[in-house]
Amino acid sequence: MQTFQLPVVVEVVVVEIFEEIWLRNGEAKPFISLGLALGIALATIRDAEGRVKRGPTRLLQIMVSESIHLIWVLRCQWRIEFEGDPSKIHSRDHVRNRWLASVNKRLRWDRTLTNEKTYGRKALKPKVVEATWCTVIDERADGHLPPDWVSDKGVLVGVGRTRRPPGRNR
């Protein structure tokens, strides 16, 4: 069976943005390997006493799984849709924006899952969502998040997308 390699730019950009966001968490940078990617559901981050830190552990699981999924999607798109054409390699800005969009989508999903009217006892606890995301989201200009940010709508993951310049000759 023949395997098809994705141009390295996608993996490099995904790792760069992953590390950029992860550094906000204040935890040690994990060593990303195939073993971690395959066993991400079992990965844990522990404190000095050996207790599992639920927020950082959950964030690591979300970010690694979203990153691996994005690399797979872009590889399939490049190989199947673009037929492996080197002139159609995804740009750095495109990869960055797709990663941010996928993580923001996951954040919106987590926030939606806190609705107890819809999900009853299966709803996520707002404290779980807050522990997961509070270290990596953008704060407002005054430096504080609103107290009800879990239930409010909006884009919070904060690195900012790279936008194309306006005009016809972009």
Short mmCIF file of N, CA and C in Angstrom, two decimals:
data_model
loop_
_atom_site.label_atom_id
_atom_site.label_comp_id
_atom_site.label_asym_id
_atom_site.label_seq_id
_atom_site.Cartn_x
_atom_site.Cartn_y
_atom_site.Cartn_z
N MET A 1 0.84 -1.18 0.00
CA MET A 1 0.00 0.00 0.00
C MET A 1 0.89 1.24 0.00
N GLN A 2 0.56 2.17 -0.85
CA GLN A 2 1.34 3.39 -0.95
C GLN A 2 0.78 4.43 0.01
N THR A 3 1.66 5.13 0.72
CA THR A 3 1.21 6.21 1.59
C THR A 3 1.58 7.54 0.96
N PHE A 4 0.82 8.54 1.28
CA PHE A 4 1.03 9.86 0.71
C PHE A 4 1.35 10.83 1.83
N GLN A 5 2.44 11.54 1.68
CA GLN A 5 2.88 12.46 2.72
C GLN A 5 2.34 13.86 2.45
N LEU A 6 1.93 14.48 3.51
CA LEU A 6 1.47 15.86 3.46
C LEU A 6 2.70 16.76 3.51
N PRO A 7 2.68 17.87 2.79
CA PRO A 7 3.79 18.81 2.92
C PRO A 7 3.96 19.22 4.39
N VAL A 8 5.17 19.39 4.80
CA VAL A 8 5.51 19.61 6.20
C VAL A 8 4.92 20.89 6.75
N VAL A 9 4.59 21.86 5.92
CA VAL A 9 4.11 23.15 6.41
C VAL A 9 2.88 23.00 7.30
N VAL A 10 2.00 22.08 6.99
CA VAL A 10 0.78 21.91 7.78
C VAL A 10 1.12 21.45 9.19
N GLU A 11 1.95 20.43 9.29
CA GLU A 11 2.31 19.92 10.61
C GLU A 11 3.08 20.96 11.41
N VAL A 12 3.97 21.70 10.77
CA VAL A 12 4.75 22.72 11.46
C VAL A 12 3.84 23.81 12.01
N VAL A 13 2.91 24.28 11.21
CA VAL A 13 2.01 25.35 11.65
C VAL A 13 1.11 24.85 12.78
N VAL A 14 0.60 23.64 12.67
CA VAL A 14 -0.26 23.10 13.73
C VAL A 14 0.53 23.00 15.04
N VAL A 15 1.76 22.53 14.98
CA VAL A 15 2.57 22.42 16.20
C VAL A 15 2.88 23.81 16.75
N GLU A 16 3.17 24.78 15.89
CA GLU A 16 3.46 26.14 16.35
C GLU A 16 2.27 26.74 17.08
N ILE A 17 1.09 26.65 16.49
CA ILE A 17 -0.10 27.25 17.12
C ILE A 17 -0.47 26.48 18.38
N PHE A 18 -0.30 25.16 18.38
CA PHE A 18 -0.55 24.36 19.58
C PHE A 18 0.35 24.84 20.72
N GLU A 19 1.64 25.00 20.44
CA GLU A 19 2.57 25.43 21.49
C GLU A 19 2.28 26.86 21.94
N GLU A 20 1.90 27.72 21.00
CA GLU A 20 1.58 29.10 21.35
C GLU A 20 0.41 29.17 22.32
N ILE A 21 -0.62 28.40 22.05
CA ILE A 21 -1.79 28.38 22.94
C ILE A 21 -1.45 27.65 24.24
N TRP A 22 -0.73 26.55 24.15
CA TRP A 22 -0.44 25.76 25.35
C TRP A 22 0.40 26.54 26.36
N LEU A 23 1.31 27.41 25.89
CA LEU A 23 2.15 28.18 26.80
C LEU A 23 1.32 29.09 27.71
N ARG A 24 0.14 29.48 27.30
CA ARG A 24 -0.74 30.30 28.13
C ARG A 24 -1.23 29.52 29.34
N ASN A 25 -1.22 28.22 29.24
CA ASN A 25 -1.75 27.35 30.28
C ASN A 25 -0.85 27.31 31.51
N GLY A 26 0.43 27.56 31.33
CA GLY A 26 1.36 27.53 32.44
C GLY A 26 1.87 26.14 32.79
N GLU A 27 1.47 25.14 32.05
CA GLU A 27 1.93 23.77 32.28
C GLU A 27 3.14 23.49 31.39
N ALA A 28 3.90 22.47 31.75
CA ALA A 28 5.04 22.07 30.94
C ALA A 28 4.55 21.60 29.57
N LYS A 29 5.34 21.92 28.55
CA LYS A 29 4.97 21.52 27.20
C LYS A 29 5.09 20.01 27.05
N PRO A 30 4.02 19.35 26.60
CA PRO A 30 4.10 17.89 26.46
C PRO A 30 4.91 17.51 25.22
N PHE A 31 5.51 16.35 25.28
CA PHE A 31 6.22 15.81 24.13
C PHE A 31 5.18 15.14 23.23
N ILE A 32 4.96 15.72 22.07
CA ILE A 32 3.95 15.21 21.15
C ILE A 32 4.57 14.08 20.33
N SER A 33 3.96 12.93 20.39
CA SER A 33 4.46 11.77 19.65
C SER A 33 3.26 11.00 19.11
N LEU A 34 3.54 10.01 18.30
CA LEU A 34 2.47 9.15 17.79
C LEU A 34 1.78 8.42 18.93
N GLY A 35 2.55 8.01 19.91
CA GLY A 35 1.97 7.32 21.07
C GLY A 35 1.01 8.21 21.84
N LEU A 36 1.37 9.48 22.02
CA LEU A 36 0.46 10.41 22.70
C LEU A 36 -0.79 10.62 21.87
N ALA A 37 -0.63 10.75 20.56
CA ALA A 37 -1.78 10.97 19.69
C ALA A 37 -2.75 9.79 19.74
N LEU A 38 -2.21 8.58 19.73
CA LEU A 38 -3.07 7.40 19.75
C LEU A 38 -3.70 7.15 21.11
N GLY A 39 -3.01 7.53 22.17
CA GLY A 39 -3.53 7.28 23.51
C GLY A 39 -3.94 8.53 24.25
N ILE A 40 -4.38 9.55 23.52
CA ILE A 40 -4.67 10.84 24.15
C ILE A 40 -5.78 10.75 25.20
N ALA A 41 -6.69 9.83 25.06
CA ALA A 41 -7.77 9.71 26.04
C ALA A 41 -7.23 9.25 27.40
N LEU A 42 -6.07 8.64 27.42
CA LEU A 42 -5.48 8.17 28.68
C LEU A 42 -4.46 9.14 29.26
N ALA A 43 -4.12 10.19 28.53
CA ALA A 43 -3.12 11.14 29.00
C ALA A 43 -3.66 11.96 30.17
N THR A 44 -2.81 12.19 31.16
CA THR A 44 -3.20 13.01 32.31
C THR A 44 -2.06 13.95 32.67
N ILE A 45 -2.43 15.06 33.25
CA ILE A 45 -1.47 16.00 33.81
C ILE A 45 -1.70 16.00 35.31
N ARG A 46 -0.63 15.83 36.06
CA ARG A 46 -0.75 15.71 37.52
C ARG A 46 -0.01 16.85 38.21
N ASP A 47 -0.50 17.18 39.42
CA ASP A 47 0.18 18.19 40.22
C ASP A 47 1.30 17.53 41.03
N ALA A 48 1.93 18.30 41.92
CA ALA A 48 3.07 17.79 42.69
C ALA A 48 2.69 16.64 43.61
N GLU A 49 1.44 16.62 44.07
CA GLU A 49 0.99 15.54 44.95
C GLU A 49 0.50 14.32 44.18
N GLY A 50 0.48 14.38 42.87
CA GLY A 50 0.06 13.24 42.07
C GLY A 50 -1.41 13.24 41.71
N ARG A 51 -2.14 14.29 42.06
CA ARG A 51 -3.56 14.36 41.71
C ARG A 51 -3.71 14.87 40.28
N VAL A 52 -4.72 14.36 39.61
CA VAL A 52 -4.98 14.75 38.22
C VAL A 52 -5.55 16.17 38.18
N LYS A 53 -4.97 16.99 37.32
CA LYS A 53 -5.51 18.34 37.09
C LYS A 53 -6.52 18.21 35.96
N ARG A 54 -7.80 18.32 36.30
CA ARG A 54 -8.85 18.06 35.31
C ARG A 54 -8.85 19.07 34.16
N GLY A 55 -8.69 20.36 34.47
CA GLY A 55 -8.75 21.38 33.43
C GLY A 55 -7.64 21.23 32.40
N PRO A 56 -6.37 21.26 32.83
CA PRO A 56 -5.27 21.10 31.87
C PRO A 56 -5.28 19.75 31.15
N THR A 57 -5.68 18.69 31.84
CA THR A 57 -5.76 17.38 31.19
C THR A 57 -6.79 17.40 30.08
N ARG A 58 -7.94 17.95 30.37
CA ARG A 58 -9.00 18.01 29.36
C ARG A 58 -8.60 18.91 28.19
N LEU A 59 -7.94 20.03 28.49
CA LEU A 59 -7.47 20.93 27.43
C LEU A 59 -6.45 20.22 26.54
N LEU A 60 -5.53 19.49 27.14
CA LEU A 60 -4.54 18.75 26.36
C LEU A 60 -5.23 17.74 25.45
N GLN A 61 -6.19 17.01 25.98
CA GLN A 61 -6.90 16.01 25.18
C GLN A 61 -7.64 16.66 24.02
N ILE A 62 -8.28 17.79 24.27
CA ILE A 62 -9.01 18.49 23.22
C ILE A 62 -8.06 19.02 22.16
N MET A 63 -7.00 19.71 22.59
CA MET A 63 -6.09 20.33 21.63
C MET A 63 -5.34 19.30 20.79
N VAL A 64 -4.90 18.21 21.39
CA VAL A 64 -4.17 17.19 20.62
C VAL A 64 -5.12 16.51 19.64
N SER A 65 -6.31 16.14 20.10
CA SER A 65 -7.23 15.45 19.18
C SER A 65 -7.68 16.37 18.04
N GLU A 66 -7.93 17.64 18.33
CA GLU A 66 -8.30 18.58 17.26
C GLU A 66 -7.14 18.79 16.29
N SER A 67 -5.92 18.86 16.81
CA SER A 67 -4.75 19.05 15.94
C SER A 67 -4.53 17.86 15.02
N ILE A 68 -4.61 16.65 15.58
CA ILE A 68 -4.42 15.44 14.78
C ILE A 68 -5.53 15.33 13.72
N HIS A 69 -6.74 15.65 14.12
CA HIS A 69 -7.86 15.58 13.17
C HIS A 69 -7.66 16.59 12.04
N LEU A 70 -7.22 17.80 12.37
CA LEU A 70 -7.01 18.81 11.33
C LEU A 70 -5.91 18.39 10.37
N ILE A 71 -4.82 17.84 10.88
CA ILE A 71 -3.75 17.37 10.01
C ILE A 71 -4.28 16.29 9.06
N TRP A 72 -5.08 15.38 9.58
CA TRP A 72 -5.66 14.32 8.75
C TRP A 72 -6.59 14.90 7.69
N VAL A 73 -7.45 15.84 8.07
CA VAL A 73 -8.40 16.44 7.13
C VAL A 73 -7.65 17.18 6.02
N LEU A 74 -6.67 17.98 6.38
CA LEU A 74 -5.93 18.75 5.37
C LEU A 74 -5.11 17.83 4.47
N ARG A 75 -4.58 16.76 5.02
CA ARG A 75 -3.85 15.79 4.21
C ARG A 75 -4.77 15.14 3.19
N CYS A 76 -5.95 14.73 3.64
CA CYS A 76 -6.92 14.11 2.72
C CYS A 76 -7.37 15.10 1.65
N GLN A 77 -7.63 16.33 2.07
CA GLN A 77 -8.06 17.34 1.10
C GLN A 77 -6.97 17.58 0.07
N TRP A 78 -5.74 17.74 0.51
CA TRP A 78 -4.65 18.01 -0.42
C TRP A 78 -4.44 16.84 -1.37
N ARG A 79 -4.48 15.62 -0.82
CA ARG A 79 -4.17 14.45 -1.64
C ARG A 79 -5.33 14.06 -2.56
N ILE A 80 -6.57 14.13 -2.07
CA ILE A 80 -7.71 13.66 -2.85
C ILE A 80 -8.31 14.78 -3.69
N GLU A 81 -8.66 15.88 -3.03
CA GLU A 81 -9.31 16.97 -3.77
C GLU A 81 -8.35 17.70 -4.69
N PHE A 82 -7.14 17.99 -4.19
CA PHE A 82 -6.16 18.73 -4.99
C PHE A 82 -5.21 17.80 -5.74
N GLU A 83 -5.40 16.49 -5.62
CA GLU A 83 -4.63 15.47 -6.31
C GLU A 83 -3.12 15.61 -6.08
N GLY A 84 -2.74 16.04 -4.89
CA GLY A 84 -1.33 16.15 -4.53
C GLY A 84 -0.57 17.21 -5.28
N ASP A 85 -1.28 18.20 -5.80
CA ASP A 85 -0.65 19.26 -6.58
C ASP A 85 0.19 20.15 -5.65
N PRO A 86 1.51 20.23 -5.87
CA PRO A 86 2.36 21.05 -5.00
C PRO A 86 2.00 22.54 -5.01
N SER A 87 1.35 23.00 -6.07
CA SER A 87 0.98 24.42 -6.12
C SER A 87 -0.24 24.72 -5.25
N LYS A 88 -0.91 23.68 -4.76
CA LYS A 88 -2.11 23.88 -3.95
C LYS A 88 -1.89 23.49 -2.49
N ILE A 89 -0.66 23.59 -2.04
CA ILE A 89 -0.37 23.31 -0.64
C ILE A 89 -1.04 24.39 0.21
N HIS A 90 -1.61 23.99 1.32
CA HIS A 90 -2.30 24.93 2.20
C HIS A 90 -1.31 25.97 2.74
N SER A 91 -1.74 27.24 2.76
CA SER A 91 -0.88 28.30 3.27
C SER A 91 -0.85 28.26 4.79
N ARG A 92 0.15 28.92 5.36
CA ARG A 92 0.27 28.99 6.82
C ARG A 92 -0.95 29.66 7.43
N ASP A 93 -1.41 30.74 6.81
CA ASP A 93 -2.58 31.45 7.35
C ASP A 93 -3.82 30.57 7.30
N HIS A 94 -3.98 29.82 6.22
CA HIS A 94 -5.13 28.93 6.10
C HIS A 94 -5.12 27.86 7.19
N VAL A 95 -3.98 27.25 7.41
CA VAL A 95 -3.87 26.21 8.44
C VAL A 95 -4.14 26.80 9.82
N ARG A 96 -3.55 27.95 10.08
CA ARG A 96 -3.76 28.62 11.38
C ARG A 96 -5.23 28.93 11.61
N ASN A 97 -5.88 29.51 10.61
CA ASN A 97 -7.29 29.86 10.75
C ASN A 97 -8.17 28.62 10.91
N ARG A 98 -7.86 27.55 10.19
CA ARG A 98 -8.64 26.32 10.34
C ARG A 98 -8.48 25.74 11.74
N TRP A 99 -7.26 25.79 12.29
CA TRP A 99 -7.03 25.26 13.63
C TRP A 99 -7.81 26.09 14.66
N LEU A 100 -7.70 27.40 14.55
CA LEU A 100 -8.43 28.27 15.49
C LEU A 100 -9.93 28.06 15.38
N ALA A 101 -10.43 27.88 14.15
CA ALA A 101 -11.86 27.65 13.97
C ALA A 101 -12.28 26.33 14.61
N SER A 102 -11.47 25.30 14.47
CA SER A 102 -11.85 24.00 15.06
C SER A 102 -11.82 24.05 16.58
N VAL A 103 -10.86 24.75 17.17
CA VAL A 103 -10.81 24.85 18.62
C VAL A 103 -11.93 25.74 19.14
N ASN A 104 -12.23 26.83 18.43
CA ASN A 104 -13.37 27.67 18.82
C ASN A 104 -14.68 26.91 18.72
N LYS A 105 -14.79 26.06 17.71
CA LYS A 105 -16.00 25.23 17.58
C LYS A 105 -16.13 24.30 18.78
N ARG A 106 -15.03 23.73 19.21
CA ARG A 106 -15.05 22.84 20.37
C ARG A 106 -15.42 23.62 21.64
N LEU A 107 -14.92 24.85 21.76
CA LEU A 107 -15.29 25.68 22.91
C LEU A 107 -16.78 25.99 22.90
N ARG A 108 -17.32 26.35 21.74
CA ARG A 108 -18.76 26.61 21.64
C ARG A 108 -19.56 25.36 21.99
N TRP A 109 -19.08 24.21 21.57
CA TRP A 109 -19.74 22.95 21.87
C TRP A 109 -19.75 22.70 23.38
N ASP A 110 -18.61 22.90 24.02
CA ASP A 110 -18.54 22.73 25.48
C ASP A 110 -19.50 23.68 26.18
N ARG A 111 -19.55 24.92 25.72
CA ARG A 111 -20.44 25.89 26.35
C ARG A 111 -21.90 25.51 26.14
N THR A 112 -22.22 24.97 24.99
CA THR A 112 -23.59 24.53 24.72
C THR A 112 -23.95 23.34 25.61
N LEU A 113 -23.01 22.46 25.84
CA LEU A 113 -23.27 21.27 26.64
C LEU A 113 -23.50 21.56 28.12
N THR A 114 -23.33 22.80 28.55
CA THR A 114 -23.60 23.14 29.95
C THR A 114 -25.08 23.44 30.19
N ASN A 115 -25.89 23.45 29.15
CA ASN A 115 -27.31 23.77 29.29
C ASN A 115 -28.05 22.61 29.97
N GLU A 116 -28.45 22.83 31.22
CA GLU A 116 -29.11 21.76 31.98
C GLU A 116 -30.55 21.53 31.52
N LYS A 117 -31.18 22.54 30.92
CA LYS A 117 -32.55 22.35 30.42
C LYS A 117 -32.56 21.37 29.26
N THR A 118 -31.56 21.44 28.43
CA THR A 118 -31.49 20.56 27.27
C THR A 118 -30.92 19.19 27.62
N TYR A 119 -29.84 19.17 28.38
CA TYR A 119 -29.10 17.93 28.60
C TYR A 119 -29.35 17.29 29.97
N GLY A 120 -30.10 17.96 30.82
CA GLY A 120 -30.44 17.39 32.12
C GLY A 120 -29.22 17.05 32.95
N ARG A 121 -29.21 15.86 33.52
CA ARG A 121 -28.09 15.47 34.39
C ARG A 121 -26.83 15.14 33.60
N LYS A 122 -26.93 15.03 32.28
CA LYS A 122 -25.76 14.75 31.45
C LYS A 122 -25.02 16.02 31.04
N ALA A 123 -25.55 17.18 31.41
CA ALA A 123 -24.92 18.44 31.05
C ALA A 123 -23.56 18.57 31.72
N LEU A 124 -22.63 19.22 31.02
CA LEU A 124 -21.33 19.51 31.62
C LEU A 124 -21.50 20.55 32.71
N LYS A 125 -20.71 20.44 33.73
CA LYS A 125 -20.72 21.45 34.78
C LYS A 125 -19.96 22.67 34.28
N PRO A 126 -20.50 23.87 34.50
CA PRO A 126 -19.79 25.08 34.06
C PRO A 126 -18.37 25.18 34.63
N LYS A 127 -18.14 24.65 35.82
CA LYS A 127 -16.79 24.71 36.41
C LYS A 127 -15.80 23.86 35.62
N VAL A 128 -16.28 22.77 35.01
CA VAL A 128 -15.40 21.93 34.19
C VAL A 128 -14.98 22.71 32.94
N VAL A 129 -15.94 23.38 32.32
CA VAL A 129 -15.65 24.18 31.13
C VAL A 129 -14.72 25.33 31.49
N GLU A 130 -14.97 25.97 32.60
CA GLU A 130 -14.12 27.08 33.03
C GLU A 130 -12.71 26.60 33.33
N ALA A 131 -12.57 25.48 34.02
CA ALA A 131 -11.24 24.94 34.34
C ALA A 131 -10.48 24.56 33.07
N THR A 132 -11.21 24.12 32.06
CA THR A 132 -10.57 23.71 30.81
C THR A 132 -10.08 24.91 30.01
N TRP A 133 -10.91 25.92 29.86
CA TRP A 133 -10.65 26.98 28.89
C TRP A 133 -10.17 28.30 29.48
N CYS A 134 -10.28 28.53 30.77
CA CYS A 134 -10.03 29.88 31.31
C CYS A 134 -8.61 30.38 31.08
N THR A 135 -7.63 29.50 30.95
CA THR A 135 -6.25 29.96 30.79
C THR A 135 -5.90 30.32 29.35
N VAL A 136 -6.70 29.92 28.39
CA VAL A 136 -6.32 30.14 26.99
C VAL A 136 -7.25 31.08 26.24
N ILE A 137 -8.29 31.58 26.88
CA ILE A 137 -9.21 32.46 26.17
C ILE A 137 -8.77 33.90 26.31
N ASP A 138 -9.20 34.72 25.36
CA ASP A 138 -8.90 36.15 25.41
C ASP A 138 -9.67 36.79 26.54
N GLU A 139 -8.99 37.66 27.25
CA GLU A 139 -9.68 38.43 28.26
C GLU A 139 -10.13 39.74 27.64
N ARG A 140 -11.09 40.36 28.28
CA ARG A 140 -11.54 41.66 27.80
C ARG A 140 -10.47 42.70 28.10
N ALA A 141 -10.69 43.92 27.63
CA ALA A 141 -9.71 44.98 27.79
C ALA A 141 -9.38 45.26 29.26
N ASP A 142 -10.36 45.09 30.15
CA ASP A 142 -10.11 45.36 31.57
C ASP A 142 -9.37 44.22 32.26
N GLY A 143 -9.08 43.14 31.55
CA GLY A 143 -8.28 42.05 32.10
C GLY A 143 -9.07 40.98 32.81
N HIS A 144 -10.39 41.06 32.81
CA HIS A 144 -11.20 40.07 33.50
C HIS A 144 -12.27 39.53 32.57
N LEU A 145 -12.60 38.28 32.76
CA LEU A 145 -13.69 37.66 32.02
C LEU A 145 -15.00 37.97 32.72
N PRO A 146 -16.10 38.09 31.98
CA PRO A 146 -17.39 38.26 32.64
C PRO A 146 -17.72 37.01 33.47
N PRO A 147 -18.45 37.16 34.57
CA PRO A 147 -18.72 36.01 35.42
C PRO A 147 -19.54 34.92 34.74
N ASP A 148 -20.32 35.26 33.73
CA ASP A 148 -21.17 34.28 33.06
C ASP A 148 -20.69 33.97 31.64
N TRP A 149 -19.38 33.99 31.43
CA TRP A 149 -18.86 33.80 30.08
C TRP A 149 -19.16 32.40 29.54
N VAL A 150 -19.37 31.43 30.40
CA VAL A 150 -19.66 30.07 29.92
C VAL A 150 -20.99 30.03 29.21
N SER A 151 -21.97 30.79 29.71
CA SER A 151 -23.30 30.76 29.10
C SER A 151 -23.49 31.82 28.02
N ASP A 152 -22.62 32.82 27.96
CA ASP A 152 -22.72 33.84 26.91
C ASP A 152 -22.16 33.32 25.60
N LYS A 153 -22.56 33.95 24.51
CA LYS A 153 -22.07 33.57 23.19
C LYS A 153 -20.87 34.43 22.83
N GLY A 154 -20.04 33.95 21.92
CA GLY A 154 -18.91 34.73 21.44
C GLY A 154 -17.70 33.86 21.20
N VAL A 155 -16.73 34.41 20.50
CA VAL A 155 -15.48 33.72 20.21
C VAL A 155 -14.48 34.11 21.27
N LEU A 156 -13.87 33.14 21.90
CA LEU A 156 -13.01 33.45 23.02
C LEU A 156 -11.57 32.99 22.86
N VAL A 157 -11.29 31.92 22.14
CA VAL A 157 -9.92 31.43 22.07
C VAL A 157 -9.08 32.50 21.41
N GLY A 158 -7.98 32.86 22.06
CA GLY A 158 -7.42 34.09 21.68
C GLY A 158 -6.08 34.15 21.05
N VAL A 159 -5.96 33.92 19.82
CA VAL A 159 -4.73 34.26 19.15
C VAL A 159 -5.05 35.18 18.00
N GLY A 160 -6.24 35.23 17.59
CA GLY A 160 -6.62 36.10 16.49
C GLY A 160 -6.27 35.49 15.15
N ARG A 161 -7.22 35.56 14.27
CA ARG A 161 -7.01 35.00 12.94
C ARG A 161 -6.18 35.94 12.10
N THR A 162 -5.52 35.39 11.13
CA THR A 162 -4.79 36.19 10.17
C THR A 162 -5.73 36.45 9.00
N ARG A 163 -5.94 37.70 8.72
CA ARG A 163 -6.89 38.06 7.67
C ARG A 163 -6.16 38.45 6.40
N ARG A 164 -6.81 38.19 5.28
CA ARG A 164 -6.24 38.61 4.00
C ARG A 164 -6.48 40.10 3.84
N PRO A 165 -5.59 40.78 3.10
CA PRO A 165 -5.78 42.22 2.91
C PRO A 165 -7.00 42.50 2.04
N PRO A 166 -7.67 43.63 2.28
CA PRO A 166 -8.84 43.96 1.48
C PRO A 166 -8.44 44.34 0.05
N GLY A 167 -9.41 44.28 -0.84
CA GLY A 167 -9.16 44.71 -2.21
C GLY A 167 -9.15 43.55 -3.17
N ARG A 168 -9.08 43.91 -4.44
CA ARG A 168 -9.14 42.90 -5.49
C ARG A 168 -7.84 42.13 -5.64
N ASN A 169 -6.72 42.80 -5.45
CA ASN A 169 -5.42 42.17 -5.70
C ASN A 169 -4.85 41.59 -4.42
N ARG A 170 -5.51 40.59 -3.89
CA ARG A 170 -5.02 40.01 -2.65
C ARG A 170 -4.06 38.96 -3.01
#
